[in-house]
Short mmCIF file of C-alpha atoms in Angstrom, two decimals:
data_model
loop_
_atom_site.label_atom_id
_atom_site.label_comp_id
_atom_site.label_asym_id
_atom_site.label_seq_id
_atom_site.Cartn_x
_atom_site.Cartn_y
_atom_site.Cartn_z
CA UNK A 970 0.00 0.00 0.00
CA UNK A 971 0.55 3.88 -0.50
CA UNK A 972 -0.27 5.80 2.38
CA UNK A 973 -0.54 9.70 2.62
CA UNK A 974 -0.99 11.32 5.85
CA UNK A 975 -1.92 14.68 5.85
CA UNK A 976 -0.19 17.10 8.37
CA UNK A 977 3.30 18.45 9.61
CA UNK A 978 4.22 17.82 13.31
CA UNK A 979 5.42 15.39 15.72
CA UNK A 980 1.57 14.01 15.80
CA UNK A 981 1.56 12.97 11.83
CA UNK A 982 5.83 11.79 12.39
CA UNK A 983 4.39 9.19 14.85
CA UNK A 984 1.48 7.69 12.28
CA UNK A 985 4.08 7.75 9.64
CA UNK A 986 6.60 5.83 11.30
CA UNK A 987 3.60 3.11 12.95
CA UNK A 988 2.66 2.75 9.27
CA UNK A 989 6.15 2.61 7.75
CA UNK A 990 6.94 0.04 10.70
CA UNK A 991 3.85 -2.11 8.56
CA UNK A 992 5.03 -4.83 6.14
CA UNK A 993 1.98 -4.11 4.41
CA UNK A 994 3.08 -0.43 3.59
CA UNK A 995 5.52 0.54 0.32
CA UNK A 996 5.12 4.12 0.63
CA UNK A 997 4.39 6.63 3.52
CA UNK A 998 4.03 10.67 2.16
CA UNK A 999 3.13 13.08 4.24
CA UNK A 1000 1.69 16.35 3.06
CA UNK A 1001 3.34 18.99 3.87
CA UNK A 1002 5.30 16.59 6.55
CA UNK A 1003 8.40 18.06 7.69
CA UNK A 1004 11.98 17.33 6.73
CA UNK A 1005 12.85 15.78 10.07
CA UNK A 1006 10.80 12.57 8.93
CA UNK A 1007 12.42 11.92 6.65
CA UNK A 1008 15.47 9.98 9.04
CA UNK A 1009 11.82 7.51 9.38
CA UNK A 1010 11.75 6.95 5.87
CA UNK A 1011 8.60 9.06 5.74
CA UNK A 1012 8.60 11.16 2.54
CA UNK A 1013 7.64 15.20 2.85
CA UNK A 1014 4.90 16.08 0.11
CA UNK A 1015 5.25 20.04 -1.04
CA UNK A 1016 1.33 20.31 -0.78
CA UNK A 1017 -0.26 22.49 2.01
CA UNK A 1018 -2.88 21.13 4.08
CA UNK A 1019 -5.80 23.54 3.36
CA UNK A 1020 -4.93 22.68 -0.07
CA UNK A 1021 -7.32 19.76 -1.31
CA UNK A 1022 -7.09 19.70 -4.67
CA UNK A 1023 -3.61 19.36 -4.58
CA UNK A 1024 -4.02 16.55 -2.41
CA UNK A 1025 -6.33 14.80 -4.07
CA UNK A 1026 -4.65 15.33 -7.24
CA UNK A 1027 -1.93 14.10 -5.93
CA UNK A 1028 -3.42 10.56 -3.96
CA UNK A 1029 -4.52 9.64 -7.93
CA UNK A 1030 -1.66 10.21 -9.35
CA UNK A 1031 0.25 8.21 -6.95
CA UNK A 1032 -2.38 6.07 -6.47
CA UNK A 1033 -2.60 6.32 -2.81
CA UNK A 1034 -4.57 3.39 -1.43
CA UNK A 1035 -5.89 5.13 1.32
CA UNK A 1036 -4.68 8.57 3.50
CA UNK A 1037 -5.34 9.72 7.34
CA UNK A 1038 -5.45 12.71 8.00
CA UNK A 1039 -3.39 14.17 11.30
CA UNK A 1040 -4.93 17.87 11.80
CA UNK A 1041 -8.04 19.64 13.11
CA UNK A 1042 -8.31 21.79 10.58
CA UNK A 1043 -8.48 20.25 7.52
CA UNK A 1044 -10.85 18.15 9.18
CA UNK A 1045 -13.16 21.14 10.04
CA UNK A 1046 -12.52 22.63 6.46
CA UNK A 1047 -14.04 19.31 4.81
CA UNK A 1048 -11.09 17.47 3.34
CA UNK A 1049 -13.10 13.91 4.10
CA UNK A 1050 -16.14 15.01 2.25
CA UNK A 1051 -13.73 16.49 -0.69
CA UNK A 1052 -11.94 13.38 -0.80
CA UNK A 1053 -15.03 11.27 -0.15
CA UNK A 1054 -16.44 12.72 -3.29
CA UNK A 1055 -13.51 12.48 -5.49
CA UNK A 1056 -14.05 8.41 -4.56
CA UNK A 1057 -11.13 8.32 -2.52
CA UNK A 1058 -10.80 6.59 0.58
CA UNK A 1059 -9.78 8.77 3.45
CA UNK A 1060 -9.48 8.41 7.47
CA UNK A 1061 -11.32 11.28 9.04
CA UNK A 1062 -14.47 12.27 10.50
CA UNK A 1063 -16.83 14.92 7.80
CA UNK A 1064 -16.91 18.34 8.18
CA UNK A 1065 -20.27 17.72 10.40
CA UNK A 1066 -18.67 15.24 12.13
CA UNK A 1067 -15.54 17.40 13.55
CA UNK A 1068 -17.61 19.92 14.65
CA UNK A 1069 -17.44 18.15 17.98
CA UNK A 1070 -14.26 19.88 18.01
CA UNK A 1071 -14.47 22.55 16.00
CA UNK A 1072 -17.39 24.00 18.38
CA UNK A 1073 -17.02 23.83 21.95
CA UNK A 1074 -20.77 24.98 22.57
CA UNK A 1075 -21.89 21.77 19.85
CA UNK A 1076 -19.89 19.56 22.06
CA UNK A 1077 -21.37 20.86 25.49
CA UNK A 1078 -25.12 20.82 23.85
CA UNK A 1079 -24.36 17.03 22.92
CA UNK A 1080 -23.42 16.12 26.11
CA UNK A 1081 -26.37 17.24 27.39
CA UNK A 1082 -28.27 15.56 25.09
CA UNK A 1083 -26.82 12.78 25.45
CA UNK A 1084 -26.63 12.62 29.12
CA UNK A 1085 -22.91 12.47 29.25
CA UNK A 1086 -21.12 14.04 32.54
CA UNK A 1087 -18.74 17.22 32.01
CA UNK A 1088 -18.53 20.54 33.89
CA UNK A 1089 -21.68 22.89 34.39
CA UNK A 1090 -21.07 25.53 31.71
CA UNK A 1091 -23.08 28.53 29.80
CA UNK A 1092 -22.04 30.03 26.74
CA UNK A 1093 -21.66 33.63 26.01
CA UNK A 1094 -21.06 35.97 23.17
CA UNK A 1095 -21.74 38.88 25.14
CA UNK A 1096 -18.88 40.61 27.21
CA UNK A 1097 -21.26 42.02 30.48
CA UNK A 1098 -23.22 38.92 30.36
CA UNK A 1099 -20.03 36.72 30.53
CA UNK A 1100 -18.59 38.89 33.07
CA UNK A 1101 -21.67 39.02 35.29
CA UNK A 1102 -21.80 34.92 35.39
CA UNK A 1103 -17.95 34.66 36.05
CA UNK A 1104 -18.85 37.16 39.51
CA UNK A 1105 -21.86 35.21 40.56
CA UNK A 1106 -19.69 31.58 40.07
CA UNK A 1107 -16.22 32.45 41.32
CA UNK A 1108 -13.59 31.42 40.93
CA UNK A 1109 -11.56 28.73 40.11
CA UNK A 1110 -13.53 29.04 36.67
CA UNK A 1111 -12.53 28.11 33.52
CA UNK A 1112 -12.95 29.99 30.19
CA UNK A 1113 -12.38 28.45 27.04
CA UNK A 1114 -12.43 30.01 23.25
CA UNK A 1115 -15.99 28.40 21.55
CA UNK A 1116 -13.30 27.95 18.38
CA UNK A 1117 -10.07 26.51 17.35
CA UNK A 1118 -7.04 27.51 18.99
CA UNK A 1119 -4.46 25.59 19.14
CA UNK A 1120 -4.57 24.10 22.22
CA UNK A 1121 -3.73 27.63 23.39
CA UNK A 1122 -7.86 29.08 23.74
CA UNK A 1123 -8.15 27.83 27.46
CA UNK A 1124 -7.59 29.53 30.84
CA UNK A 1125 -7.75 27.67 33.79
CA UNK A 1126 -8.40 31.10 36.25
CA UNK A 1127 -7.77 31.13 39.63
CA UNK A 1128 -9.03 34.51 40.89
CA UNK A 1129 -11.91 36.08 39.21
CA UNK A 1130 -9.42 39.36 37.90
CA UNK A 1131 -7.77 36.64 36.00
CA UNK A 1132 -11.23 35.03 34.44
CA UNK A 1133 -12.23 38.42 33.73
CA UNK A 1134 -9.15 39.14 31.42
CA UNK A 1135 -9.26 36.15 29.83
CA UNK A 1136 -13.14 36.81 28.34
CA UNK A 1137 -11.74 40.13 27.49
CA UNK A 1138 -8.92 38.94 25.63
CA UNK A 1139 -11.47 36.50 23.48
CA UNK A 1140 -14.45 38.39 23.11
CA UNK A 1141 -12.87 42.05 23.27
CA UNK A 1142 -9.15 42.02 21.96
CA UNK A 1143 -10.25 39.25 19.37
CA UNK A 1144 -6.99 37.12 21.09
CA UNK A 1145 -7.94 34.05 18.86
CA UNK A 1146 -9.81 35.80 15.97
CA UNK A 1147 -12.93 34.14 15.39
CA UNK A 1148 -12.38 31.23 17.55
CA UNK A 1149 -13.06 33.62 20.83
CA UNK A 1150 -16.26 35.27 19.18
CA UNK A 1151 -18.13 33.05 21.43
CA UNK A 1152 -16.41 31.82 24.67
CA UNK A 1153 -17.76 28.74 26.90
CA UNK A 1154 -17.42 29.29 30.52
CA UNK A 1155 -16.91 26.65 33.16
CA UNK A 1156 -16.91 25.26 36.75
CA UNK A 1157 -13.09 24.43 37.72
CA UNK A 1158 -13.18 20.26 37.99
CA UNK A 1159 -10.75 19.03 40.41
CA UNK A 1160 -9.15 15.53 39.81
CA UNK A 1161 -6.36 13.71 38.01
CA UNK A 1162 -6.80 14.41 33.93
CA UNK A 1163 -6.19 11.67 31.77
CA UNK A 1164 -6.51 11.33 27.83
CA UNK A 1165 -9.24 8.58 26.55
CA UNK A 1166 -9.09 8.37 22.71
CA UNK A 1167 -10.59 5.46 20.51
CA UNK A 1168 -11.02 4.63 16.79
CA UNK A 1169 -14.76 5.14 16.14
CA UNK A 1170 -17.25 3.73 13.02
CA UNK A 1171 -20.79 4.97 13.59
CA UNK A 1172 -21.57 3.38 17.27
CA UNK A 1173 -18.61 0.97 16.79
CA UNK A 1174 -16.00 2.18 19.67
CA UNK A 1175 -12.48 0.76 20.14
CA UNK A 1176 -10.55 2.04 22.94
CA UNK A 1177 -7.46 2.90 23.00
CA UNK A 1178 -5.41 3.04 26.42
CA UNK A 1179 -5.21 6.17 28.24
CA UNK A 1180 -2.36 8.63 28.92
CA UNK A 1181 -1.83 11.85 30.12
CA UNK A 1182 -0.52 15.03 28.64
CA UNK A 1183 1.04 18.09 31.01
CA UNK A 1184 -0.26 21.36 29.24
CA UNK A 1185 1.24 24.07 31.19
CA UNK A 1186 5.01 25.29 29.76
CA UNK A 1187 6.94 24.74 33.00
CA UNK A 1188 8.04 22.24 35.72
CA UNK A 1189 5.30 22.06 38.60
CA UNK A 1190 2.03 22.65 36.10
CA UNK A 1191 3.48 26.79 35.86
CA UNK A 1192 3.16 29.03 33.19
CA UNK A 1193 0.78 29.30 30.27
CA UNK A 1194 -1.25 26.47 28.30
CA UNK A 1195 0.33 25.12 25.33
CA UNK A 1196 0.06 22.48 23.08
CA UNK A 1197 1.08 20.06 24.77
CA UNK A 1198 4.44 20.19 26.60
CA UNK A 1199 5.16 15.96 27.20
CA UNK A 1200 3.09 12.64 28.21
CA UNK A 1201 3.36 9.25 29.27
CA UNK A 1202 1.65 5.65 28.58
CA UNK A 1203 0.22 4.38 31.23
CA UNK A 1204 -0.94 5.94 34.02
CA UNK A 1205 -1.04 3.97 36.88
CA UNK A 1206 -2.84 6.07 39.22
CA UNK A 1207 -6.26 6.16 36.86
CA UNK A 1208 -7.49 3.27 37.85
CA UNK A 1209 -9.21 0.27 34.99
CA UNK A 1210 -12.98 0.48 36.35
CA UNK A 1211 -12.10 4.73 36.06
CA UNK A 1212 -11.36 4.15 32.00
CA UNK A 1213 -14.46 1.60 31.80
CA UNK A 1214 -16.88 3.66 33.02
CA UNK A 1215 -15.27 6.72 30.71
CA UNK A 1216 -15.81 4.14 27.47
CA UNK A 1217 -19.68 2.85 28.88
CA UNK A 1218 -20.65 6.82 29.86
CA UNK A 1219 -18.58 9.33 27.56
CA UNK A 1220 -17.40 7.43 24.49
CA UNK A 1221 -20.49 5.00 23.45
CA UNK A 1222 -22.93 7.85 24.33
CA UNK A 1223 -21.47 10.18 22.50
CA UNK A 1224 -21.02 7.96 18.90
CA UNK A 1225 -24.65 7.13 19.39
CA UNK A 1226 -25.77 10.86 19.80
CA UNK A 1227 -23.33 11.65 16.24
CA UNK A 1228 -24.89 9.06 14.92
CA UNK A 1229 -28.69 10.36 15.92
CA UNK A 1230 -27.58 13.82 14.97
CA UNK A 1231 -27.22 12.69 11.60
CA UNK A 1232 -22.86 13.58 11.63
CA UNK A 1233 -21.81 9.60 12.20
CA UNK A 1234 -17.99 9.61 13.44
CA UNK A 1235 -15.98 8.23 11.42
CA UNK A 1236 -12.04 8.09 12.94
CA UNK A 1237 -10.60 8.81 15.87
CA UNK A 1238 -12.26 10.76 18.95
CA UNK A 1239 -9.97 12.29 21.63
CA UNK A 1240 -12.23 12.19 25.04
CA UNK A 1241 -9.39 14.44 27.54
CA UNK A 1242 -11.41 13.69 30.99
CA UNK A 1243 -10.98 14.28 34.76
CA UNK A 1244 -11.20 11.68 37.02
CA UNK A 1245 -13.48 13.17 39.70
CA UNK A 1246 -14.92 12.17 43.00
CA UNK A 1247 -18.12 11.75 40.97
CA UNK A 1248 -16.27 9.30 38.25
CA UNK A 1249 -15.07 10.25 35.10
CA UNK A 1250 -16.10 13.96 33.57
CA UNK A 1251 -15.53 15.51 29.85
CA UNK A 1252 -13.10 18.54 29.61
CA UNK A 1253 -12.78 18.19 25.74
CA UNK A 1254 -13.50 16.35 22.43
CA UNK A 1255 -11.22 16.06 19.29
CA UNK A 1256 -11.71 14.83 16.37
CA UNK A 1257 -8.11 13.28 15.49
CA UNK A 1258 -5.04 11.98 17.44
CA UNK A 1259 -3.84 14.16 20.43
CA UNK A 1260 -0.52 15.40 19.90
CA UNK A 1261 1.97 14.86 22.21
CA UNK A 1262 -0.27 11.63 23.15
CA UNK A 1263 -0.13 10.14 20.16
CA UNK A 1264 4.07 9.88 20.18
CA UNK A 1265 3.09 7.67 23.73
CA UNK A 1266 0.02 5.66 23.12
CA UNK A 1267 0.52 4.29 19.16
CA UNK A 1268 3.99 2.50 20.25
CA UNK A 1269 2.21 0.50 22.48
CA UNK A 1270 -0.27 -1.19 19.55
CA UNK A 1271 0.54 -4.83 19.09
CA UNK A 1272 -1.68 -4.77 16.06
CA UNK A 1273 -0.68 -3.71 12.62
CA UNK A 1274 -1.82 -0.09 12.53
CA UNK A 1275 -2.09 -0.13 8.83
CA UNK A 1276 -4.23 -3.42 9.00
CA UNK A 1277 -6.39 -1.87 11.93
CA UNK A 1278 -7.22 1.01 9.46
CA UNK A 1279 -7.61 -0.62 6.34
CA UNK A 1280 -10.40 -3.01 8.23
CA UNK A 1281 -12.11 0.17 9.90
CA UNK A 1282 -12.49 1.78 6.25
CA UNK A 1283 -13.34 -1.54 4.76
CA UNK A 1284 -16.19 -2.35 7.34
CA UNK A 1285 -14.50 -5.33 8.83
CA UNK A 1286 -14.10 -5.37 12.67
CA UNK A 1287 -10.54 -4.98 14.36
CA UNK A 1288 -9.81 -5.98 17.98
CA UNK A 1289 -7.17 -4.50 19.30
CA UNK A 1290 -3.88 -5.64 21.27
CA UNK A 1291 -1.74 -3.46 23.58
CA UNK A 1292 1.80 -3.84 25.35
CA UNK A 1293 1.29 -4.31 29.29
CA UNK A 1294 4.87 -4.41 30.50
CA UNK A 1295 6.41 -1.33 29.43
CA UNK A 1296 6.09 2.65 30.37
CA UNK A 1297 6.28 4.89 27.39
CA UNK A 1298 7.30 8.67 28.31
CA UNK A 1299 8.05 11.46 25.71
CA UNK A 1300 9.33 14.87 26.44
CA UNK A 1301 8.73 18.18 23.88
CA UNK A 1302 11.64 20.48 23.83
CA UNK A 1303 9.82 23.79 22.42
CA UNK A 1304 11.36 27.27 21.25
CA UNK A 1305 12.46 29.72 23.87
CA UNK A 1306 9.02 31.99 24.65
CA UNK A 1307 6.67 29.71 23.29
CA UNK A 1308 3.85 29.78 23.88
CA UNK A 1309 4.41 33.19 22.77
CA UNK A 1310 6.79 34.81 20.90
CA UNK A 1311 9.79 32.26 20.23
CA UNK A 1312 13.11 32.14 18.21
CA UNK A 1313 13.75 29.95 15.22
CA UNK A 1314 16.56 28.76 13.04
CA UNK A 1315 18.54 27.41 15.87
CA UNK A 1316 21.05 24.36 15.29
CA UNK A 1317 19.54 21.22 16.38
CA UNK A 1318 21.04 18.32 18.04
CA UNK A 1319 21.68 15.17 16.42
CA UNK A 1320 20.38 11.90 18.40
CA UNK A 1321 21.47 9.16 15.46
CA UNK A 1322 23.53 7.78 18.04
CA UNK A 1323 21.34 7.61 20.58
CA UNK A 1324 19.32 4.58 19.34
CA UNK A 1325 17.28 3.44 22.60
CA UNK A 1326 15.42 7.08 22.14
CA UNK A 1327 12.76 7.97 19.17
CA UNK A 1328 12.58 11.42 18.01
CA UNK A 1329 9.79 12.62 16.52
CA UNK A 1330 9.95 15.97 14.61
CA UNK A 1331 7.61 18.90 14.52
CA UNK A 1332 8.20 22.39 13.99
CA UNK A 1333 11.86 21.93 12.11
CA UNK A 1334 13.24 23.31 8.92
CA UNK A 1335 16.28 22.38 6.50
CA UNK A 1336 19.01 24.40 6.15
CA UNK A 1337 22.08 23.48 4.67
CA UNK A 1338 21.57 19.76 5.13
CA UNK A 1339 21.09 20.31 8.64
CA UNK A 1340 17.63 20.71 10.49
CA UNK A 1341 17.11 23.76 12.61
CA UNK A 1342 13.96 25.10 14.52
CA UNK A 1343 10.84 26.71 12.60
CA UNK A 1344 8.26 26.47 15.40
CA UNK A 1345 7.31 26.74 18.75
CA UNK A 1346 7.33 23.14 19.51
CA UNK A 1347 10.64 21.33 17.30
CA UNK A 1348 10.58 18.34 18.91
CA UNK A 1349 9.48 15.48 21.15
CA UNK A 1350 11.77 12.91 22.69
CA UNK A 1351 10.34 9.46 23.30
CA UNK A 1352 11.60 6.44 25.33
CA UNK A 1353 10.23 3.11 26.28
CA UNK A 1354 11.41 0.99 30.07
CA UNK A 1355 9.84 -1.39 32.51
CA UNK A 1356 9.36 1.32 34.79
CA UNK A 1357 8.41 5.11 34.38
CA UNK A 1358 11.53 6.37 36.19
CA UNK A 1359 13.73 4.18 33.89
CA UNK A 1360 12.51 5.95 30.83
CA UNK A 1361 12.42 9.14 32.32
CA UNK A 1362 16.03 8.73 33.10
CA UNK A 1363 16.67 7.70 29.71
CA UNK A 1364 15.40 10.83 27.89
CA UNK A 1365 16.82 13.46 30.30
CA UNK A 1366 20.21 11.83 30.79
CA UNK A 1367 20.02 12.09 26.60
CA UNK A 1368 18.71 15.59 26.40
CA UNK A 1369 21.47 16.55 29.16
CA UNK A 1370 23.99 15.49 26.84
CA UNK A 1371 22.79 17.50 23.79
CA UNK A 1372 22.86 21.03 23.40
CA UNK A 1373 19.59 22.56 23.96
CA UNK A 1374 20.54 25.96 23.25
CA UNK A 1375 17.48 28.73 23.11
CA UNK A 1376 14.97 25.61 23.36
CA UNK A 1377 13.67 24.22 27.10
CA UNK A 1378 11.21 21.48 28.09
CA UNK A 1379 10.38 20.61 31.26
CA UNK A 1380 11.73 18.18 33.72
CA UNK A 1381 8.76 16.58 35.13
CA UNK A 1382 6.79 14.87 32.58
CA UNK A 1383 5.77 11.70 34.41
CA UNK A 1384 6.29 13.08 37.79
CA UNK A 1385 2.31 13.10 39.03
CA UNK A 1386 2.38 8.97 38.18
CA UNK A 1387 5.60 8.65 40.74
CA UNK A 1388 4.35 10.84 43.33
CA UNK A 1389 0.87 9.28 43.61
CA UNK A 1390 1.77 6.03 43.17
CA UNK A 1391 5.59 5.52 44.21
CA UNK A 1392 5.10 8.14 47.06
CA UNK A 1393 8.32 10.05 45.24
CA UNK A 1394 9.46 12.77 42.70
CA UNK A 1395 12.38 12.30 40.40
CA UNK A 1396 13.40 15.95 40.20
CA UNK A 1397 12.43 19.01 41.63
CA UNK A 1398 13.76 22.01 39.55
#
């Protein structure tokens, strides 16, 4: 087979390399990809993701036997349907179907519907009225841009002056352009997150297993939200009968109420949850692979992950097989200021001789045969170990040895796991 994933980051370097890993697979391209893949065997495609004709030009004329698509937005712009009508086959939920993403009101008004537990919530367009609930709840609160943003449209607010500034920031300053039109606000959940995701058909759900991403830039949960700052695979402290009643009374209800809404889910849905007092409770839904979970959880499928999605888009049914006995842990080292402003075209390490780690590239360039920085977050450093701590160990005692000049990461990523359930920390910086 020919596979094209579409998509640039660390996310879409991870599919690749499960799919080029497949004796079934010839071919992996991935459009635009990044050059950093290319030490997988994965082959960069000069075509831009918002740009579907290309693509689909393109999967004929190489005669692509099937792509997956990485991204939100193409998702939300309708790539599946384009491709869909073209008669190609494509992994993806529809344009109606990603709006369970794409709109963070949709998603709250399903899970009402639908009976599925997440945070009390109202939604407002309207600066007073926003402002006037945030005073009458309190805080903690959370507010949260309606629309995409990167994983960057969420503040988790601890006093009410700092709830207030984020709805001004969305619905006044435009922070997040059209995204923070319409903001959702939140009660503050308390409890041990934990990411749930699952390949979905229609009502068919197969779990995945869980992991769990750290969001804030620095050591200790500090600073700002970002994308996604490391995670780890699995998390011993969420316990199985936790996950099982997240799959009976998030995931199942909510393909059945797609499916009743007439936008069937097709692909994979990202369930991040909080493990409450009260069981498990919805933060978020995506519509694709998390991202840095993804560079965590698909190393740990047994199964043939091209097989598993050739029988999903074929309508035969998969079962799925994970590894037990080993912790996965994977550590992002981002651009100095990022989440905000951050520097690029830095000199990257090089880690071919450090072959018990996996790299997986994101925001990297070429230049002059050597890869540099072009984003905020360049890269994610993965390892695999019987326990968490040896893992951990491996990747910092790596990254310690490299030069990590005008890039950081943080130094906990795994940490919360230890603490709760080893009654220790491995570093406290």
């Amino acid at each position: 087979m020919k596979i094209l994933i579409i998509g640039a980051g660390g996310r879409e370097h991870a599919i690749g390399k499960k799919l080029v890993d497949s004796p079934l697979v010839e071919t992996v391209y991935c459009a635009p990809g990044n050059p950093g893949m290319k030490k997988d065997d994965i082959q960069p495609v000069a075509i831009a993701e918002t740009d579907h004709d290309a693509l689909i030009s393109f999967a004929k004329e190489q005669c692509v036997s099937w792509t997956f698509v990485g991204p939100e937005v193409p998702l939300l712009n309708g790539i599946v349907d384009d491709f869909i009508a073209a008669d190609l086959k494509i992994f993806g939920p529809t344009k109606r179907a990603a709006l369970i993403e794409g709109s963070k009101s949709f998603a709250k008004q399903l899970m009402k519907e639908c009976q599925i537990p997440t945070a009390e919530s109202q939604t407002f367009n309207d600066y007073e009225m926003a402002i006037a609930y945030i005073n009458e709840k309190g805080a903690p609160i959370v507010v949260k841009a309606d629309g995409l943003a990167a994983g960057k449209g969420v503040v988790v607010a601890m006093t009410i002056e700092e709830a207030i500034q984020a709805a001004k920031d969305m619905l006044k300053s435009h922070r997040f352009g059209e995204s923070g039109n319409q903001i959702v606000v939140e009660e503050f959940l308390a409890g041990e997150e934990f990411s749930l995701l699952a390949f979905v058909r229609g009502t068919e759900v197969y779990p995945m297993v869980i992991s769990q991403d750290h969001k804030r830039a620095y050591d200790l949960d500090k600073g700002p939200n970002t994308g996604g700052m490391g995670a780890y695979s699995p998390v011993p402290q969420i316990s199985q009968k936790m996950v099982d009643e997240a799959i009976e009374t998030i995931l199942k209800p909510a393909a059945q109420g797609m499916v009743e809404q007439d936008r069937s889910f097709t692909g994979i849905l990202y369930a991040g949850l909080i493990a409450t007092v009260d069981g498990p409770k919805v933060i978020e839904f995506n519509a694709r692979f998390g991202d840095p979970e993804t560079q965590v959880v698909l190393p740990r499928l047994v199964n043939d992950f091209a097989q598993v999605i050739d029988d999903l888009l074929e309508n035969r049914s998969i079962e799925l097989e994970w590894s037990q006995d080993e912790f996965h842990v994977g550590v992002v080292v981002a651009a100095e200021g990022y989440p905000a402003t951050y520097e690029t075209e830095m000199s990257l390490p090089d880690f071919s001789d450090e072959s018990h780690v996996q790299v997986y590239y994101a925001g990297v360039a070429e230049k002059e045969g050597c890869l540099v920085g072009n984003g905020g977050r360049i890269y994610l450093v993965e390892a695999k170990a019987k326990t968490l701590e040896q893992a951990q160990k491996m990747i910092y005692e790596v990254l310690e040895r490299k030069d990590t000049t005008e890039t950081f990461y943080r130094h906990d990523i795994g940490n919360k796991a230890l603490e709760v359930v080893e009654g220790k920390s491995l570093t406290k910086r």
